[in-house]
Short mmCIF file of C-alpha atoms in Angstrom, two decimals:
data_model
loop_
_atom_site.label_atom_id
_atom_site.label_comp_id
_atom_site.label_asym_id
_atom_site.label_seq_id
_atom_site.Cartn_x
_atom_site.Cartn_y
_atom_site.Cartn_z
CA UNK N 1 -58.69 -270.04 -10.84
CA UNK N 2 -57.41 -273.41 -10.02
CA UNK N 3 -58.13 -274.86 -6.47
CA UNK N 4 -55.78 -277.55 -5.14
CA UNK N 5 -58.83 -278.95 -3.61
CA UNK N 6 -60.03 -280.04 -7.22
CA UNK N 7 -56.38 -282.61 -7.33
CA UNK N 8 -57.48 -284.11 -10.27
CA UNK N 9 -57.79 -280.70 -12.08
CA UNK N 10 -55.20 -279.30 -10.21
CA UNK N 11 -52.54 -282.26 -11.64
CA UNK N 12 -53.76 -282.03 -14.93
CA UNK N 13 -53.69 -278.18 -15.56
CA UNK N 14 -50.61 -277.17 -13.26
CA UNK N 15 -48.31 -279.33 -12.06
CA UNK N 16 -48.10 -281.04 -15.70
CA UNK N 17 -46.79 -277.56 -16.74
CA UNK N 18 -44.19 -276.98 -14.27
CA UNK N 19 -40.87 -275.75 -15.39
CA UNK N 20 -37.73 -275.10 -13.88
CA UNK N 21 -36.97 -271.53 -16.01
CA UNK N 22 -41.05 -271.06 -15.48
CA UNK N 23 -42.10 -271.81 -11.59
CA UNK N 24 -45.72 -272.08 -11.14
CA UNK N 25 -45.58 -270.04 -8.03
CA UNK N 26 -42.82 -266.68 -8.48
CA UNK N 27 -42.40 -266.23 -4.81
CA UNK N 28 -43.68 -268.29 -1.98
CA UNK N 29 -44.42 -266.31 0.85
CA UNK N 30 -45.36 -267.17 4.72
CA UNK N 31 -46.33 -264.54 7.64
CA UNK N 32 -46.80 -265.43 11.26
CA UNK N 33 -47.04 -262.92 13.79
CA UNK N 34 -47.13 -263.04 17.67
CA UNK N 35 -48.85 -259.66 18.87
CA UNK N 36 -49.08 -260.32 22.97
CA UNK N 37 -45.47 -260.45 24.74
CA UNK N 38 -43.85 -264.01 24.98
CA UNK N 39 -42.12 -265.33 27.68
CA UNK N 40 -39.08 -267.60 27.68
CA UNK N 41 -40.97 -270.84 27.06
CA UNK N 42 -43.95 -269.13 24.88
CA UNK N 43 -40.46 -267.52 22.60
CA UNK N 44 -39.29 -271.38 22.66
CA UNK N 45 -42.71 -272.76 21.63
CA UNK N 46 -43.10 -269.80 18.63
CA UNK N 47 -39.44 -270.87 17.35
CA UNK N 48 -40.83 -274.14 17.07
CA UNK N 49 -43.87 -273.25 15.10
CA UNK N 50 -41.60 -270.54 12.88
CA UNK N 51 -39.48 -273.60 11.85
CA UNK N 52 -42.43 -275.77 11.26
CA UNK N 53 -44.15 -273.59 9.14
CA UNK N 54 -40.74 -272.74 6.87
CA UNK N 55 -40.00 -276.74 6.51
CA UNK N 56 -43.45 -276.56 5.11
CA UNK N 57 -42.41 -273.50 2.69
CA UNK N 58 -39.58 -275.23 1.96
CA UNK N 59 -41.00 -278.70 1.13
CA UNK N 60 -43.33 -276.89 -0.97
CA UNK N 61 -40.23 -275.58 -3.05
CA UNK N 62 -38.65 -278.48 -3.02
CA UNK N 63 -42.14 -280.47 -4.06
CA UNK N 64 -41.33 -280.50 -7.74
CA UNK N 65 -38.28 -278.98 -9.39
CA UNK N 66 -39.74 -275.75 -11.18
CA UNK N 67 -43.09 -275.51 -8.68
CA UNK N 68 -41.47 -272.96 -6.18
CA UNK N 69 -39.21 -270.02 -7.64
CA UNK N 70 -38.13 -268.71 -4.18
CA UNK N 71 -39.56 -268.16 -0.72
CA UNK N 72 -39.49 -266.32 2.40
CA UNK N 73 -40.75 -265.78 5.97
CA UNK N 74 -41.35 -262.79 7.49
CA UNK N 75 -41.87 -263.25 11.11
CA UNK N 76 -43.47 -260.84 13.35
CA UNK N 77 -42.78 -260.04 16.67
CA UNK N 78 -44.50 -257.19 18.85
CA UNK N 79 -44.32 -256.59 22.36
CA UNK N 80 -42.16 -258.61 23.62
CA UNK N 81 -38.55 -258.00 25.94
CA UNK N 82 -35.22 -257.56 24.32
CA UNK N 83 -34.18 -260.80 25.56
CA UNK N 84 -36.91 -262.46 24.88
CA UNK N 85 -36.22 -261.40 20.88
CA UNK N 86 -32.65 -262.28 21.32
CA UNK N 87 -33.61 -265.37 22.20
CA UNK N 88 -35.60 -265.46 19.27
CA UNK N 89 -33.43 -264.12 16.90
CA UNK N 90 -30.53 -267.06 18.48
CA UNK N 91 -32.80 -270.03 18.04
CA UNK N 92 -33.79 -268.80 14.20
CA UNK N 93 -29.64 -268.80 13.67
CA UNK N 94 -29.45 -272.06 14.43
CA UNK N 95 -32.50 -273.21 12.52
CA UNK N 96 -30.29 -275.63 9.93
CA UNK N 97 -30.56 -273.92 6.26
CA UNK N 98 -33.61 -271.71 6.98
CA UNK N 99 -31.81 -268.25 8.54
CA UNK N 100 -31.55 -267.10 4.89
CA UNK N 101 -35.03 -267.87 4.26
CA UNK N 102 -37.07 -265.99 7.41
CA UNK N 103 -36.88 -262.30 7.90
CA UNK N 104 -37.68 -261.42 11.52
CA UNK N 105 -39.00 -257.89 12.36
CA UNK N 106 -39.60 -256.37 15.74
CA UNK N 107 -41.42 -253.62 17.30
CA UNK N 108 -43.07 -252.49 20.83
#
């Protein structure tokens, strides 16, 4: 195991490998999850943090061609109102090139 901590190491035994047909990392994969019900400006202030975290995701793909074969956010929601995950679901849409990227999942 390689830590990313180690950069040194880290350049030298992995990223002087990458390829684009072989990516380092298959599948790049991000979870958040809000368990206590949100209210309008708490859903507001989670969209925020949702499309913080997948510009992070995405920057990682986009690091070096070949790191990052694909990724995807699943984002989990539980408790909240209908609304309040419409809301949600609204402000993820218009999240510029990321909608494809997040999956959003809801439950009581």
């Amino acid at each position: 195991a390689i830590k990313a901590q180690d950069y040194e190491l880290y350049k030298e035994q992995v990223l002087s490998k990458v390829d684009v047909f072989k990516p380092v990392i298959l599948y790049g994969l991000e979870f958040m999850y809000s368990r206590d019900p949100l209210s309008y400006f708490e859903g507001k202030n989670f969209v925020a943090k949702v499309n913080q975290e997948i510009k992070k995701l995405t920057d990682s793909k986009l690091y070096k061609n070949g790191f990052m074969g694909q990724i995807k956010m699943l984002v989990f929601v539980k408790g909240s109102s209908k609304e309040i995950c419409n809301l949600i679901t609204e402000e993820i849409e218009k999240l510029p090139n990321r909608k494809n990227e997040i999956i959003l999942c809801f439950g009581n």
